[in-house]
Amino acid sequence: MWPPNIVRPKSRPAYPNTDQPYFLPLPYPDLSFRLIIKGVAVRIALLISKLLRRIPGRPIVPLTNPKDFSVPDTLDIQGTQVDYWSALDLARASANDGNEDNALSIIGTLCARFPDNDPAYNLQIEIVARRDLEQAEVLAQKALERFPQGVWTWDIAARIAEQSGNDVKAFARWKTLSEFARDHQRAPIAMMHILSRHNRTDLIHTMSLTGAADLATPAFTGQDYLIPKDLQLTPTRLRRVLVVGSCLTSGFPWVIKNSHTPADADFMLLNNVAAMPTPPHAVSDYDMQVIQIPLRAVIPDSTYTNLRYDRPDEYTVAFEAACDRLSMILNEYMALNRSHGLMTFVMNFLTPQQNPTGRALPRYDLRNMAYFVERLNEHLASEVSAHTNSYLVDIERIAGNIGRSRLQDDVLWVMSHGTPLVDGDFEHDQGRLEGLRRATEYYPVDSHIFDQTIWSEIVAIYRSAQQTDSVKMVLVDLDDTLWRGVLADNGGTHTEGWPAGFVEALAFLKKRGIILGIVSKNTEARVTELWPYAHFGLDQFATKRINWQSKAENINEILSEVNLLPKSVVYIDDNPVERDVVKTNFPEMRVIGSNPYMWRRLLLWAPETQVATITAESANRSEMIKAQAVRETQRKIMPRSEFLATLGIEVSVIRIDATDHPKFARAFELLNKTNQFNTTGVRWTFAEAEAYMATGGAFYALEVKDMHTAYGLTGVLCASGDEISQFAMSCRVIGLDVEIAAVALVLEALRQRGADSVSASVIETNANLLSRDIWVKTGFTGAEGQFTSHAPVVIPPHIKVVVSA
């Protein structure tokens, strides 16, 4: 966000000749004078050999072998007898000339004829890497197995891993190379580059002291700590971001463009209550805007410092004035959010680290500048929440996580500056009698980590709001997962520490609307008898399979029971064998369990388990699943018509024609979360929904209840004019025929608005098999995804329509 004071890591290691193609043969490092002379001699001999071959009848002149191993024979290459090294040079020349097929043909001959010599294998990997990194990685792994002590084999294999984006594997290979070839200088340099790229200053320090480090050790700072990526299935793709703020955010577009989630970014400079200018691109080109309000515009330098400490009422008046200025500035900056529904992220303020009037004075008092700014942050949060499709970015919390002493400037500038420490003073202080070093040499900063973490936090909120890769159910094992040890064997167990913390995390997931389930090889009666958590009973789990059947079979039953796809589920088990079985049977399921120290943080902080809003339906989801299980049990023992008639099903349809409608948030969530009953699979942005409704479209929301439970808002039909563009419905009410009633009611509503016939469509996805026949089932005619209705639909007799208020 702020101009960095250190050299930021590049997206790839800064090896020599980085402007050249990555896989160029690189010189051996640290060649002694003797080796240089020997190399020159070899090249001269090669040149003489080539010249002599042009003279008819001349004998073949063997070359000196620079690797000091014997290659006793020659071979025929395109009708010419050459030795190993000449053939290798010919292959390299062919590759450099663009004839890679010819080069690989020569190398194939060399590898077959001289299988114990690694140079040909290494060159083969380099050439293949230009075409296909995955294939090059396969070849590299095989070469490492064949030449476990091959210095240059390990070198090229490490570079292949880096180029493929697998820094952990690359680091491990460089580390292995550095351990058995200590004079190979590129290995430790490459390791340092990787550590720098991952902001592992802790390990860089360790390497500088011991020469050893392990990138696979989890990093516990910055973006990787606060925003776990373990549950991410698909990358976040953004087109363009608008950054609005003071000069302090002028560097933030650079952060965005060079991040793990890159996007084009534009910066607009605004200070004080400046009018919002027209952005550089059309508003529709932006996926979001990021706003930073300068604290100095809210608290001018002279305002706070001139207040008298013995007159506390002055501080109250000053605070109210600051709130008014803040509201005025925010209102101007949010113009695009109001006019176009542009998703907006607003950063809050950094609070001073100390009470400037003294640490012994009252903490929660407006005369304490730190508390004054804290209260401003509360006011800002309230103002942001009043706008639709807008979110507060808590950079104050991020600064606390990273460490304020290595970030925040409370030591040089006025407190209302409210920024990380920079070296802006240095150039103005060069004429002093006693020289000064840069401020960041006295106070080292990690502002680059701060910048990257802010952007990662914004992306995380975006993923949660869009419900990208959202987790809908968490299934857990019991022994050594929900507690330590085997409960049935010991008659009790130790739950203090991480087990209790893990259970608490599950309780928070339940509040978010995530379904909880148990899959355990155990005796259910014994588990019920010895259950160790009085405050979190077995009834908190919506579904349970505690038996001695295969876990894959149990999970398959649960998926059918709750109508979820494997990719919507996280499974946690301490047993690696059981995890492998589950992963083999359900490849899309996210399976974890080896390290209980990671579970709580992962479940609570991963964007995929979070939601932008908690609706009544979300909070009651577990109870609905239990009611569904009871309903399904009854269904199996009764004829279908009798069963449906006993349920007392009631439905109502509510027209949502504005994004500020109280039911909009749940309808929007349902459209973006539902996969199986979703006629098109289309995901909506807030701006798209707002534009749709502004042109006459509406979301028709279906609410359902029966004798067992109130299911709440479980379906949405998107309709405009004479077209139903999409129908999404929760799988919890599948089988009740409520989808037929919903179509009937929406068709009637559209006809009352003037539609003679109504069209609808289906776009097939990998998951929406359940919804593909809905239009045929409700009397529409058509084919190939396009359907039309000319007649009303009869509501099933077991369903009662309730007129919504």
PDB file of N, CA and C in Angstrom, residues 159 186 196 275 308 503 586 606 671 710 795:
ATOM      1  N   ARG A 159      15.167 -26.010 -10.523  1.00  0.00           N
ATOM      2  CA  ARG A 159      14.672 -24.900 -11.335  1.00  0.00           C
ATOM      3  C   ARG A 159      13.330 -25.248 -11.989  1.00  0.00           C
ATOM      4  N   ARG A 186      24.876 -21.672  -6.224  1.00  0.00           N
ATOM      5  CA  ARG A 186      23.539 -21.255  -6.620  1.00  0.00           C
ATOM      6  C   ARG A 186      22.474 -21.829  -5.688  1.00  0.00           C
ATOM      7  N   SER A 196      12.653 -15.397   0.682  1.00  0.00           N
ATOM      8  CA  SER A 196      12.280 -13.990   0.558  1.00  0.00           C
ATOM      9  C   SER A 196      10.928 -13.846  -0.121  1.00  0.00           C
ATOM     10  N   ALA A 275     -14.266  15.938  -4.673  1.00  0.00           N
ATOM     11  CA  ALA A 275     -15.313  15.284  -5.452  1.00  0.00           C
ATOM     12  C   ALA A 275     -14.754  14.062  -6.142  1.00  0.00           C
ATOM     13  N   ARG A 308      -7.641  21.381  25.435  1.00  0.00           N
ATOM     14  CA  ARG A 308      -7.123  21.400  26.807  1.00  0.00           C
ATOM     15  C   ARG A 308      -7.537  20.134  27.543  1.00  0.00           C
ATOM     16  N   VAL A 503     -13.603 -28.185  19.218  1.00  0.00           N
ATOM     17  CA  VAL A 503     -15.052 -28.276  19.399  1.00  0.00           C
ATOM     18  C   VAL A 503     -15.678 -26.883  19.389  1.00  0.00           C
ATOM     19  N   PHE A 586     -13.830 -40.164  -2.853  1.00  0.00           N
ATOM     20  CA  PHE A 586     -14.416 -38.842  -3.108  1.00  0.00           C
ATOM     21  C   PHE A 586     -13.280 -37.854  -3.407  1.00  0.00           C
ATOM     22  N   ALA A 606     -10.368 -19.743   7.298  1.00  0.00           N
ATOM     23  CA  ALA A 606     -10.353 -19.936   5.845  1.00  0.00           C
ATOM     24  C   ALA A 606     -11.565 -19.237   5.221  1.00  0.00           C
ATOM     25  N   LEU A 671     -28.644 -18.314  -4.526  1.00  0.00           N
ATOM     26  CA  LEU A 671     -28.282 -18.368  -5.948  1.00  0.00           C
ATOM     27  C   LEU A 671     -26.812 -18.718  -6.133  1.00  0.00           C
ATOM     28  N   ALA A 710     -39.729 -25.147   9.891  1.00  0.00           N
ATOM     29  CA  ALA A 710     -39.837 -24.050   8.925  1.00  0.00           C
ATOM     30  C   ALA A 710     -38.517 -23.997   8.165  1.00  0.00           C
ATOM     31  N   ILE A 795     -51.129 -26.503  -9.007  1.00  0.00           N
ATOM     32  CA  ILE A 795     -50.386 -26.699  -7.761  1.00  0.00           C
ATOM     33  C   ILE A 795     -50.766 -28.048  -7.159  1.00  0.00           C
TER      34      ILE A 795
END
